[in-house]
CSV table of C-alpha atoms in Angstrom, one decimal:
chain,number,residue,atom,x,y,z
A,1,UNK,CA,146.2,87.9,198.1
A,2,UNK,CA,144.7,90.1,200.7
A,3,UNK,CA,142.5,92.0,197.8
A,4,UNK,CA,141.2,95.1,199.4
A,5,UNK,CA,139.0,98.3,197.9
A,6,UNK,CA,140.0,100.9,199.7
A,7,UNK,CA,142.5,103.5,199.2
A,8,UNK,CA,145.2,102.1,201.3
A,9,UNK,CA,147.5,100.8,198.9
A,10,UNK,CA,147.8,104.6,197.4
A,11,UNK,CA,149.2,106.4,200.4
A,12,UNK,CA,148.8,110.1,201.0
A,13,UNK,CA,150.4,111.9,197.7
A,14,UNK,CA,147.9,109.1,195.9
A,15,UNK,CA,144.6,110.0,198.5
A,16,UNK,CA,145.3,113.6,197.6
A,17,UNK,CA,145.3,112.9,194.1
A,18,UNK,CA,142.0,110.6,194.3
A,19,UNK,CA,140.4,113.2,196.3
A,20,UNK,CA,140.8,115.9,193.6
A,21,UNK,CA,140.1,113.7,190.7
A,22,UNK,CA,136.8,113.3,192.9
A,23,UNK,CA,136.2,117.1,193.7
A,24,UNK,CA,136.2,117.9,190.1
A,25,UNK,CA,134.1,114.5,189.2
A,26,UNK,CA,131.5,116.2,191.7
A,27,UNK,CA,131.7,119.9,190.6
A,28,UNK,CA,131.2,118.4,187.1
A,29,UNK,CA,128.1,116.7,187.7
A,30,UNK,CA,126.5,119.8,189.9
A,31,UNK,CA,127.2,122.4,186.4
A,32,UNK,CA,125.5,119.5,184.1
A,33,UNK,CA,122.3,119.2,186.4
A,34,UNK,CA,122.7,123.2,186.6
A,35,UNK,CA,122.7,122.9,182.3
A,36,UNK,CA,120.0,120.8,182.6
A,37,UNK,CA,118.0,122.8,184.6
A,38,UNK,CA,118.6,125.9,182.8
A,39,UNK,CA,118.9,124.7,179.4
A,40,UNK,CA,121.7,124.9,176.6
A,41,UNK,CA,121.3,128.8,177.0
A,42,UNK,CA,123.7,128.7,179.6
A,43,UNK,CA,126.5,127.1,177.3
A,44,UNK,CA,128.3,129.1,174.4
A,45,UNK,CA,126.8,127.4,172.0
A,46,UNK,CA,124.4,129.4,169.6
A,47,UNK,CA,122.5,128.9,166.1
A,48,UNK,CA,125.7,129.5,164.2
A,49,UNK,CA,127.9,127.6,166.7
A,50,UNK,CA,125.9,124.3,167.3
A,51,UNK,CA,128.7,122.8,168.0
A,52,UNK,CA,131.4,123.6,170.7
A,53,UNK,CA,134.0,122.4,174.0
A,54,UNK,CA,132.5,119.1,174.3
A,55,UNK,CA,132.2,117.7,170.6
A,56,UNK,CA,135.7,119.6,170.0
A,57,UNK,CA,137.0,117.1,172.9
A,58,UNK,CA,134.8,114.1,171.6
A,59,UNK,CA,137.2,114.1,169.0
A,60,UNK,CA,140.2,114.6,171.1
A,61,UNK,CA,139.6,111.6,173.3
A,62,UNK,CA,138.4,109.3,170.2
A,63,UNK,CA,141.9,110.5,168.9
A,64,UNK,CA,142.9,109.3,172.2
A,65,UNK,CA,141.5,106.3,172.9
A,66,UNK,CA,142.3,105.5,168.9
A,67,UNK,CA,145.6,105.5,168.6
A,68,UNK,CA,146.4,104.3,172.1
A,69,UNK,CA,144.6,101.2,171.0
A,70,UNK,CA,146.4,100.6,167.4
A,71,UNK,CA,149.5,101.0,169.2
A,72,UNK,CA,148.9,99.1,172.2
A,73,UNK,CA,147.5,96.1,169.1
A,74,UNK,CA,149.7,96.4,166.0
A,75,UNK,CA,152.8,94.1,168.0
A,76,UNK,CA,150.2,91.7,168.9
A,77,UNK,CA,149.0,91.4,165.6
A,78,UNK,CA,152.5,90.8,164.1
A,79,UNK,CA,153.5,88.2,167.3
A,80,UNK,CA,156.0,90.8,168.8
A,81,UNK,CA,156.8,90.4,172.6
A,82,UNK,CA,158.6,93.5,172.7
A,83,UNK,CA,155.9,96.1,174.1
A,84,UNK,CA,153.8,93.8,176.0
A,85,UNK,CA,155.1,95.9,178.8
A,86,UNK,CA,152.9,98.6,178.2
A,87,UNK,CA,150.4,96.7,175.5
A,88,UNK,CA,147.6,96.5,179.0
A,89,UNK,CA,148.6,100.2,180.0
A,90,UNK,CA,148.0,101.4,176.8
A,91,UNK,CA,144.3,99.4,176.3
A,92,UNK,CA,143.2,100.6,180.0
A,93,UNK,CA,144.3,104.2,178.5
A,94,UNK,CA,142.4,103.9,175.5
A,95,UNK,CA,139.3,102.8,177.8
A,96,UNK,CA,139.2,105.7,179.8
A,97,UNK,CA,139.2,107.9,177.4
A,98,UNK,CA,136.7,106.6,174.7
A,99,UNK,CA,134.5,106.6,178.3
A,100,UNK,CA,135.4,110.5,178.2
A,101,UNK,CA,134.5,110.6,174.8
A,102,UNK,CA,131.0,108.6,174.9
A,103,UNK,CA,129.6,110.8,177.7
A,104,UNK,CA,130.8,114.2,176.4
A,105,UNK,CA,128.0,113.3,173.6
A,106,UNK,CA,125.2,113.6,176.5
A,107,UNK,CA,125.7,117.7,177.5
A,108,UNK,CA,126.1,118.2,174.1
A,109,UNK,CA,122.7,116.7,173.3
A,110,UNK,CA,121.2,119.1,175.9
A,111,UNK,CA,118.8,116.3,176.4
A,112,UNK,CA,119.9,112.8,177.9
A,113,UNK,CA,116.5,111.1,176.7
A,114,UNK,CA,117.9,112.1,172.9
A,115,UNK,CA,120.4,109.7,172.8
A,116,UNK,CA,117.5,107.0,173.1
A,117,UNK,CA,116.7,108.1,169.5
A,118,UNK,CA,120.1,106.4,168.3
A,119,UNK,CA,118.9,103.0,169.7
A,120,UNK,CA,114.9,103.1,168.6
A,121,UNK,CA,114.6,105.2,165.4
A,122,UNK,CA,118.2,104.9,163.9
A,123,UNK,CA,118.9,106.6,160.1
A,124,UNK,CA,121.7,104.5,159.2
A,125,UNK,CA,121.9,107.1,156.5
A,126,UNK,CA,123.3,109.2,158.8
A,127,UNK,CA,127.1,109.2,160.1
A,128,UNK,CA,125.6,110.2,163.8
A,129,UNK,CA,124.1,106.7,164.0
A,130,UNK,CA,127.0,105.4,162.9
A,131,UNK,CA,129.6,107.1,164.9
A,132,UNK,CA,127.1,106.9,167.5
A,133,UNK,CA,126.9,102.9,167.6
A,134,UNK,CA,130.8,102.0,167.4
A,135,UNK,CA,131.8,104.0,170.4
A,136,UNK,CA,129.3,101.7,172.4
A,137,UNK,CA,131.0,99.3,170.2
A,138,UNK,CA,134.4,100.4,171.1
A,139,UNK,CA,133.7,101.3,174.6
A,140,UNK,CA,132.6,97.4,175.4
A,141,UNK,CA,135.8,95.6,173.1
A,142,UNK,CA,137.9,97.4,174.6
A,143,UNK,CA,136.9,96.6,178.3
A,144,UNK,CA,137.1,93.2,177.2
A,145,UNK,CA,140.1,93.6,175.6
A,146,UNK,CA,141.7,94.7,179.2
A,147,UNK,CA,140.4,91.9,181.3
A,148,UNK,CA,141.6,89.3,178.1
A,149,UNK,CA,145.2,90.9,178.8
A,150,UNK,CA,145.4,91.2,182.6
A,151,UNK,CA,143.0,88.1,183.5
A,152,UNK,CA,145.8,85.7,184.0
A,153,UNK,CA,147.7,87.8,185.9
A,154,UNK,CA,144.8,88.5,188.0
A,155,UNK,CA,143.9,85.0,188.8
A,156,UNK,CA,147.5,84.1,189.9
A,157,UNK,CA,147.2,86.9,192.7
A,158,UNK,CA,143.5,85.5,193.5
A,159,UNK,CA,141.9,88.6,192.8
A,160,UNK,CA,137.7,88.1,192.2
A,161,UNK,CA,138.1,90.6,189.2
A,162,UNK,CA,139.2,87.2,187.6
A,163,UNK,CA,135.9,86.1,187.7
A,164,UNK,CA,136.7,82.2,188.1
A,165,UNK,CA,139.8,82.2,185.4
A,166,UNK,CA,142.5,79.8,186.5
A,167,UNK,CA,146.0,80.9,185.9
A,168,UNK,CA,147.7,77.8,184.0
A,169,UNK,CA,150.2,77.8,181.2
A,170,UNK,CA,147.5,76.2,178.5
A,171,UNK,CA,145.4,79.0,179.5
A,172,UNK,CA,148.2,81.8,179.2
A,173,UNK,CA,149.2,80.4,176.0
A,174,UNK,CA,145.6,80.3,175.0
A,175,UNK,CA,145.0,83.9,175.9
A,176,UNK,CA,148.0,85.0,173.6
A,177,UNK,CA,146.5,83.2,170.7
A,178,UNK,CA,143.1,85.5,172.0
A,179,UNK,CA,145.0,88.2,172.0
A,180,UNK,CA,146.2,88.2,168.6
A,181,UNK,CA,142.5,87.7,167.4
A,182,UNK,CA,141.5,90.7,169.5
A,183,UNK,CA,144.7,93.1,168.1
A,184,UNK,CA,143.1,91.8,164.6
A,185,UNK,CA,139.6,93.4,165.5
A,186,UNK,CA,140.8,96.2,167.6
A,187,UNK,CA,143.2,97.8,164.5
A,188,UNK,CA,140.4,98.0,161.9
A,189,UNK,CA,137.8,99.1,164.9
A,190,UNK,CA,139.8,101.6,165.9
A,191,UNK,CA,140.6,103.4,162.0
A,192,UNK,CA,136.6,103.1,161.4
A,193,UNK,CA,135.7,105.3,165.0
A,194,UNK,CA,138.2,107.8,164.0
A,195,UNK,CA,137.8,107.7,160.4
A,196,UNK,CA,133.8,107.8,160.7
A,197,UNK,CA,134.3,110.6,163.2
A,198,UNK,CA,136.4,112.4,160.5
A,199,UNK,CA,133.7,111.8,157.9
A,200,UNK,CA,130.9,113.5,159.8
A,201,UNK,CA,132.9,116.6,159.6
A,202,UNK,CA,134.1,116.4,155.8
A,203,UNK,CA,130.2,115.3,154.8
A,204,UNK,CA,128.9,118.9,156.3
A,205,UNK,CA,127.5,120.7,153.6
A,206,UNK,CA,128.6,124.4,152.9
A,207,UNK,CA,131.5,123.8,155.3
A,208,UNK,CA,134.7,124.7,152.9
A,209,UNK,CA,137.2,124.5,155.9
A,210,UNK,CA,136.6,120.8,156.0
A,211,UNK,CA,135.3,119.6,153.2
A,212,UNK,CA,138.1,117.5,151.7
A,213,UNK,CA,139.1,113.8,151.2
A,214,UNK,CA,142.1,113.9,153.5
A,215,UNK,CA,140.0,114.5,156.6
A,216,UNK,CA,139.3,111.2,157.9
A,217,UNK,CA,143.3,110.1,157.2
A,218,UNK,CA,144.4,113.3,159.3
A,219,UNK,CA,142.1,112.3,161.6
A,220,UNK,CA,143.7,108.8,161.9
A,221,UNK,CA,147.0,110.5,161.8
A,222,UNK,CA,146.3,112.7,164.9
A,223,UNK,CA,145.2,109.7,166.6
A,224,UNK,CA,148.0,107.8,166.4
A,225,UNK,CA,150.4,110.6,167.4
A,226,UNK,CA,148.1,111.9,170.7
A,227,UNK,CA,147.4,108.4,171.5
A,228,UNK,CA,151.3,107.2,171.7
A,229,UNK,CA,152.0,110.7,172.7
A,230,UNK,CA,149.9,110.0,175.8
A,231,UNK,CA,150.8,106.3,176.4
A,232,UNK,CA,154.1,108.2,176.8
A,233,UNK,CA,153.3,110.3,179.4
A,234,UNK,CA,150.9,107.9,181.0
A,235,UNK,CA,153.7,105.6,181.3
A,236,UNK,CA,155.9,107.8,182.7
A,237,UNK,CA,154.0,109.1,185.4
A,238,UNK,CA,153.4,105.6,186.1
A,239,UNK,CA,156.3,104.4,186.4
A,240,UNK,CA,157.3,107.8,188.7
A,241,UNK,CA,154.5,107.5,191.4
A,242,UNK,CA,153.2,103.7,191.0
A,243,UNK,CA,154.7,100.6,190.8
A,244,UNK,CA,154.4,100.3,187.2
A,245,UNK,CA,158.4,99.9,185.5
A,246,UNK,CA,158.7,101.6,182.4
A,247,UNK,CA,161.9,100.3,180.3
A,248,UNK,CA,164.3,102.6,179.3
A,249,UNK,CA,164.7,101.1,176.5
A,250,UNK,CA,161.7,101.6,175.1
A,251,UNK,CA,161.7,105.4,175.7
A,252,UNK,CA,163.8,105.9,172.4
A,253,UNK,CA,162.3,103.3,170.4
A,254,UNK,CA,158.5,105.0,171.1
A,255,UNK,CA,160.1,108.1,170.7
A,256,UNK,CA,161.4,108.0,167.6
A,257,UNK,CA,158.1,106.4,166.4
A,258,UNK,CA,156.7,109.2,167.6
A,259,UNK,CA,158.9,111.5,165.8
A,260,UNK,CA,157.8,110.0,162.6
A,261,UNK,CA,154.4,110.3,163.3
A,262,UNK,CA,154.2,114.1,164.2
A,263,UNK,CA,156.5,114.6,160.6
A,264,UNK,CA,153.9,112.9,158.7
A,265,UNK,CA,151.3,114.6,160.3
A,266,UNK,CA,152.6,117.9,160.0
A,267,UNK,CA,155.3,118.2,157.3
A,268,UNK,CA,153.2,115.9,155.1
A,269,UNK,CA,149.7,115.9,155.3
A,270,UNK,CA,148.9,119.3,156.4
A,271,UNK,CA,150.5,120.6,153.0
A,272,UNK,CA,149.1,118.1,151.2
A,273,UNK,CA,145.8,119.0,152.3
A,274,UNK,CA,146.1,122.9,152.4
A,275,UNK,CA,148.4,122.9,149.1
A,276,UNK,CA,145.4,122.5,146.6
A,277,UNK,CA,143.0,125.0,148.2
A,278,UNK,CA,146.0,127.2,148.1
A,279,UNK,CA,146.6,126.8,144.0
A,280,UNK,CA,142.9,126.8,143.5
A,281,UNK,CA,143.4,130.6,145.2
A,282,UNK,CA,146.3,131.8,143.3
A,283,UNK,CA,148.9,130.3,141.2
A,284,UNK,CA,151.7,133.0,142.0
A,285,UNK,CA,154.3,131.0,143.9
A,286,UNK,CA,154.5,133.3,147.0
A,287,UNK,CA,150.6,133.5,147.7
A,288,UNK,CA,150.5,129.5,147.0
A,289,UNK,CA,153.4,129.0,149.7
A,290,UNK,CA,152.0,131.4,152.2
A,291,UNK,CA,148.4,129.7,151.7
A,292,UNK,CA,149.8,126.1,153.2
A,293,UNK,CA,152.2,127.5,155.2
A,294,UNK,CA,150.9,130.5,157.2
A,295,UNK,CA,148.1,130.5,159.2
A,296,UNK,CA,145.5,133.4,160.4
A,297,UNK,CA,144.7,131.9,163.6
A,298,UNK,CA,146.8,131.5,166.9
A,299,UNK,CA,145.5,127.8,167.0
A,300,UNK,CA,147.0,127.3,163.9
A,301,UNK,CA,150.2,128.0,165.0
A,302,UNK,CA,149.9,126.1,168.4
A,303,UNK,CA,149.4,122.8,166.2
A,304,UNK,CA,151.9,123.4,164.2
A,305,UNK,CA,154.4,125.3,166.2
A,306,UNK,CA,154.0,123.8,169.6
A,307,UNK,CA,152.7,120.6,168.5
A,308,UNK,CA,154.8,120.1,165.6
A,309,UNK,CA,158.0,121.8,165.5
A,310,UNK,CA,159.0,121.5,169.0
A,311,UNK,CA,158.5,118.1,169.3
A,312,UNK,CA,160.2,117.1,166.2
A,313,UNK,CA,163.2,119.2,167.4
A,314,UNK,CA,163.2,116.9,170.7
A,315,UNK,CA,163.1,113.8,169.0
A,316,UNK,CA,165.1,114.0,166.0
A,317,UNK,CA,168.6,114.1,168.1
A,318,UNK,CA,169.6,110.5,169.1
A,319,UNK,CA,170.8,112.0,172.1
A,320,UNK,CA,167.9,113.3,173.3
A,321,UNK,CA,165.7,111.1,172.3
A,322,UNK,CA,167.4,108.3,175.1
A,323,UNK,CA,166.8,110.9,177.6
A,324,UNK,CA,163.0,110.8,179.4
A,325,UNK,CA,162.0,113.6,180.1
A,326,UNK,CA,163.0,114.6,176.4
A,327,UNK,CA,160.4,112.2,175.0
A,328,UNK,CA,158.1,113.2,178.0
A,329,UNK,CA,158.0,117.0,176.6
A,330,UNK,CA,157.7,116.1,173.4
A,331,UNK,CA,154.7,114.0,174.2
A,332,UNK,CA,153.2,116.4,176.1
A,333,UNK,CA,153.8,119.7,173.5
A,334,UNK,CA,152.1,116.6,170.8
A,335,UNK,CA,149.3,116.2,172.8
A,336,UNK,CA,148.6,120.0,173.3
A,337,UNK,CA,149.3,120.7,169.6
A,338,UNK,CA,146.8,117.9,168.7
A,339,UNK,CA,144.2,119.9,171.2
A,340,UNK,CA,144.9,122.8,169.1
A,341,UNK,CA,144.1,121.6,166.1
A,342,UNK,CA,140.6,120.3,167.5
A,343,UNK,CA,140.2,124.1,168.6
A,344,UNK,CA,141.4,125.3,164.8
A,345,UNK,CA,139.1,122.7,163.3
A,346,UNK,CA,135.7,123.7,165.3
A,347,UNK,CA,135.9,127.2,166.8
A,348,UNK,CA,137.4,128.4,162.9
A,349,UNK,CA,135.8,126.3,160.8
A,350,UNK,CA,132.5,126.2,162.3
A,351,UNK,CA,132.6,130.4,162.2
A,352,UNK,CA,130.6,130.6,158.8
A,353,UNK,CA,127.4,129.9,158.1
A,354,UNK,CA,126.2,127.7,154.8
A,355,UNK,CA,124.1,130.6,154.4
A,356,UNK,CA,125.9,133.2,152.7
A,357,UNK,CA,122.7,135.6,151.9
A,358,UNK,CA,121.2,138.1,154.4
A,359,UNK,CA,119.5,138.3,156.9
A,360,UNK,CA,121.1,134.7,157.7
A,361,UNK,CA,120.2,132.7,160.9
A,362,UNK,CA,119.3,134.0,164.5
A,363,UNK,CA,122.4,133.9,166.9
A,364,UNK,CA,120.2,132.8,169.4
A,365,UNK,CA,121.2,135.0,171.7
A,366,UNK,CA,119.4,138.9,172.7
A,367,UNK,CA,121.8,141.9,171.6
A,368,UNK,CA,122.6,143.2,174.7
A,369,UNK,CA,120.0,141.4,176.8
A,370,UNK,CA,117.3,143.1,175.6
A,371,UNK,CA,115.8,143.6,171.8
A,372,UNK,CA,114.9,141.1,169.2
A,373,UNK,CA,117.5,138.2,168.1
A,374,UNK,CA,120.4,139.1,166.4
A,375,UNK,CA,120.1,137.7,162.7
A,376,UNK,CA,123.9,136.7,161.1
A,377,UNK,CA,125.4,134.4,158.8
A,378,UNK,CA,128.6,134.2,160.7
A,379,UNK,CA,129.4,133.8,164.4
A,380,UNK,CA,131.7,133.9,167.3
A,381,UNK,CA,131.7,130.8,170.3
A,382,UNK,CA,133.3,131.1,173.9
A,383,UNK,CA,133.1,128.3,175.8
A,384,UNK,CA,131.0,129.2,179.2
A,385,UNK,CA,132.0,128.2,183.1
A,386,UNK,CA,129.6,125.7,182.9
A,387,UNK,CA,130.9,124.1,179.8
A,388,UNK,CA,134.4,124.2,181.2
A,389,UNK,CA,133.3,122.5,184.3
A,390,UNK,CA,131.7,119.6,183.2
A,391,UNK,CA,134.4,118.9,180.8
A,392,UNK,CA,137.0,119.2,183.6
A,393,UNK,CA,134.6,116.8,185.7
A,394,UNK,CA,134.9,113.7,182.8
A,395,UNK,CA,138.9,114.5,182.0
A,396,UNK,CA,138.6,114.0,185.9
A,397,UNK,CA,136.8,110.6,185.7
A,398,UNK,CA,138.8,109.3,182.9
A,399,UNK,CA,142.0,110.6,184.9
A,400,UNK,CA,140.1,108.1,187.7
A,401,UNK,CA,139.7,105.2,185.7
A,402,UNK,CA,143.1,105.3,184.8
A,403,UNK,CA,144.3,105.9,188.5
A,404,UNK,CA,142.1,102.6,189.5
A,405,UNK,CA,142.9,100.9,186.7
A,406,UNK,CA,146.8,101.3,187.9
A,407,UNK,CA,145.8,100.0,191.4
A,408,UNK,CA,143.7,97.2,190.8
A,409,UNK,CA,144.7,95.5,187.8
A,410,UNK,CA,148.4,94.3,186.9
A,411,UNK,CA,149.6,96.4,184.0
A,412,UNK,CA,152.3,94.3,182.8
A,413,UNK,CA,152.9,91.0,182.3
A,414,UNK,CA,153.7,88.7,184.7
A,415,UNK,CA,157.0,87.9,183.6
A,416,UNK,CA,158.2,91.6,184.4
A,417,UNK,CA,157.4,91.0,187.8
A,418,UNK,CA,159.5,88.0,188.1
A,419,UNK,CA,162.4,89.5,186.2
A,420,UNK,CA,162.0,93.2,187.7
A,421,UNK,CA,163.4,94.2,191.1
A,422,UNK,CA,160.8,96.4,191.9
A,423,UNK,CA,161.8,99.7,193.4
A,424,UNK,CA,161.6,100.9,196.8
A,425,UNK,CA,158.2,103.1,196.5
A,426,UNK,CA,156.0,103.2,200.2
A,427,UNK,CA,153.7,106.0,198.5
A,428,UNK,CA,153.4,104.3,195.1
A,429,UNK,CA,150.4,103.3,194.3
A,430,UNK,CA,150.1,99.2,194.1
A,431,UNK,CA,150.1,99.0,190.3
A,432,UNK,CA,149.6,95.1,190.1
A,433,UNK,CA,146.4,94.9,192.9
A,434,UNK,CA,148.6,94.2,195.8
A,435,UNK,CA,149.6,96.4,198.8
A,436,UNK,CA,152.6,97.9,198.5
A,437,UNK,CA,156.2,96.1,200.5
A,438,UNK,CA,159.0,97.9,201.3
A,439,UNK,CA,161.2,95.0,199.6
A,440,UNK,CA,159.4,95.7,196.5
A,441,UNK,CA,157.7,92.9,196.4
A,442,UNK,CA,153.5,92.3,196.8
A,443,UNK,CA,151.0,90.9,199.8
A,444,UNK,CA,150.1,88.0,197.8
């Protein structure tokens, strides 16, 4: 194999898309040291809002990386061929985005030298530690987890990301024994991140909106649905603009998974969670409906509506759940009803203080730039340029790990390669480490 790590294998639409990925990678990193420099003044953040855009997408992307893991693991765990297709796609997804997730904890902190904290004085009464600990955890199985998958593949093309493993059939058979162990670790690692991260929120004191039992299973819930849901579209777009095959028969199968997960999420446990704060209210039958089923925020309505309704109506239909681009909107309205709910569950539940008595807390901020603090016991939060950039800048880097990933590891097995005629792509990014043939084929 003529292993190479440049661009070339990517061709122009694929350079353009590097090159923005790295644009917004660099415009991230210039608004952190800017925040850095400046302080957390220059964030939306405040006394009453203490927490904002980047812990509301720490959850997203542990959602993410979550459920793309459990179902990437659960075939390989019950010795099912069947999705091995995308099984490595949908681990390297997983990866980038619990790498999103673990660094959106540093702007958030204000102070990078915080985090040290976590490592020499740890409280292990405290969820932080905790959740703080099994995303290094996670981050570093699932790395692993990656190179177990693609290793042999890797060594049969000759590529020094091998790191000395032969490609024979003991060792292939070997590795699928591994990778069974590894699905058997990753399933239960992956319920405790999200559930832990769920915890932290239902263990705040004073905070009514989230204090309930049923947080940490919503939680895992929403991961599994964003985290096929974006397998999906991953996949997809993969299989569009790379070499990476996608089979159609899958498309309805995941789909219709998919379907099932968005109804229990929705239809099941969001009135099964809002139901009993809604009797506790009133016990008229109207007022109890109306409390689980109507919300008073637009967010609300985007989770449900656009997250919920419209995908299930996609996905229910045989019909149009064979066609892609079906299960491709669907996934995509999942994943943006799932971002809504993160938005519903901070920037609304974090709006009251645990102080209900006046004068409250300072906001933190001057009243009109000029005057003493303003004292309140609740609060508004608007995330800030500065905030939005750095954000942008690590969806950017994951979207980069993802993109590299795609060229220089072999996301499928090597049987599809065999079996597969590969499609005529001369843009296409190289998705199994070769350069790109016009016969479909690779350089090795």
């Amino acid at each position: 194999m003529s292993e190479t790590t440049s661009t070339d294998g990517f061709g122009t639409p694929g350079k353009v898309w590097l090159g923005t990925l790295v644009v917004l990678v660099v415009a991230g990193l210039f608004a952190w040291f800017y925040q850095l420099s400046e302080g957390l003044a220059v964030t939306g953040m405040n006394n009453v809002f203490s927490w904002g855009l980047y812990i509301m997408l720490f959850v997203f992307f542990v959602g993410l990386s979550a459920g793309g893991l459990i179902i990437s693991s659960v075939p390989k765990f019950f010795h099912s061929d069947r999705y091995d297709s995308i099984a490595a796609l949908g681990v390297l997804v997983s990866f980038a985005c619990i790498v999103v997730a673990g660094l959106l904890i540093i702007p958030d902190l204000g102070r990078p030298l915080k985090a040290i904290g976590f490592l020499l004085s740890p409280d292990f009464r405290s969820p932080m530690v905790w959740d703080f600990a099994i995303v290094i955890v996670y981050g570093l199985f699932t790395a692993g987890y990656f190179w177990l998958l693609t290793r042999r593949d890797l060594a049969a093309r000759g590529s020094r990301l091998a790191f000395g493993v032969k490609d024979t059939a003991a060792g292939r058979k070997r590795d699928k024994k591994l990778s069974f162990w590894a699905a058997a670790i990753a399933i239960p690692l992956a319920v405790a991140l999200h559930s832990i991260t769920g915890w932290i929120f239902a263990l705040q004191i004073g905070r009514g909106d989230w204090f309930s039992p049923l947080v940490a299973p919503m939680f895992i819930m929403k991961a599994l649905v964003s985290g096929l849901a974006l397998m999906l579209v991953v996949a997809v777009l993969a299989d569009r603009f790379t070499r990476f095959e996608l089979s159609r028969e899958l498309v309805p199968e995941l789909g219709k998974v998919l379907g099932i997960f968005v109804a229990v999420h929705i239809v099941y446990l969001l009135a099964a969670e809002r139901l009993p704060h809604a009797w506790a209210d009133s016990f008229g039958f109207w007022s109890i409906t109306s409390g689980f089923l109507v919300g008073d925020t637009l967010s609300f309505w985007l989770w449900t509506l656009v997250g919920g309704v419209i995908p299930l109506a996609l996905l229910v239909l045989p019909s149009l759940r064979r066609q892609v681009w079906a299960v491709f909107t669907a996934s995509v309205f999942a994943i943006v009803g799932i971002l809504f709910e993160g938005v519903n569950l901070i920037f609304t539940g974090y709006d009251q203080l645990n102080i209900d008595a006046a004068p409250g807390v300072t906001t933190g901020t001057d009243y009109l730039n000029y005057g003493s603090n303003v004292w309140a016991t609740s609060g508004s939060y608007t995330p800030t340029i500065v905030e939005l950039l750095i954000s942008l800048g690590l969806v950017a880097l994951g979207a980069l790990i993802v993109t590299l990933g795609l060229r220089f590891f072999p996301v499928f097995p090597d049987e599809t390669v065999e079996t597969h005629t590969r499609r005529e792509r001369p843009d296409a990014a190289a998705a199994d480490g070769g350069q790109a043939r016009t016969d479909g084929g690779t350089d090795e």
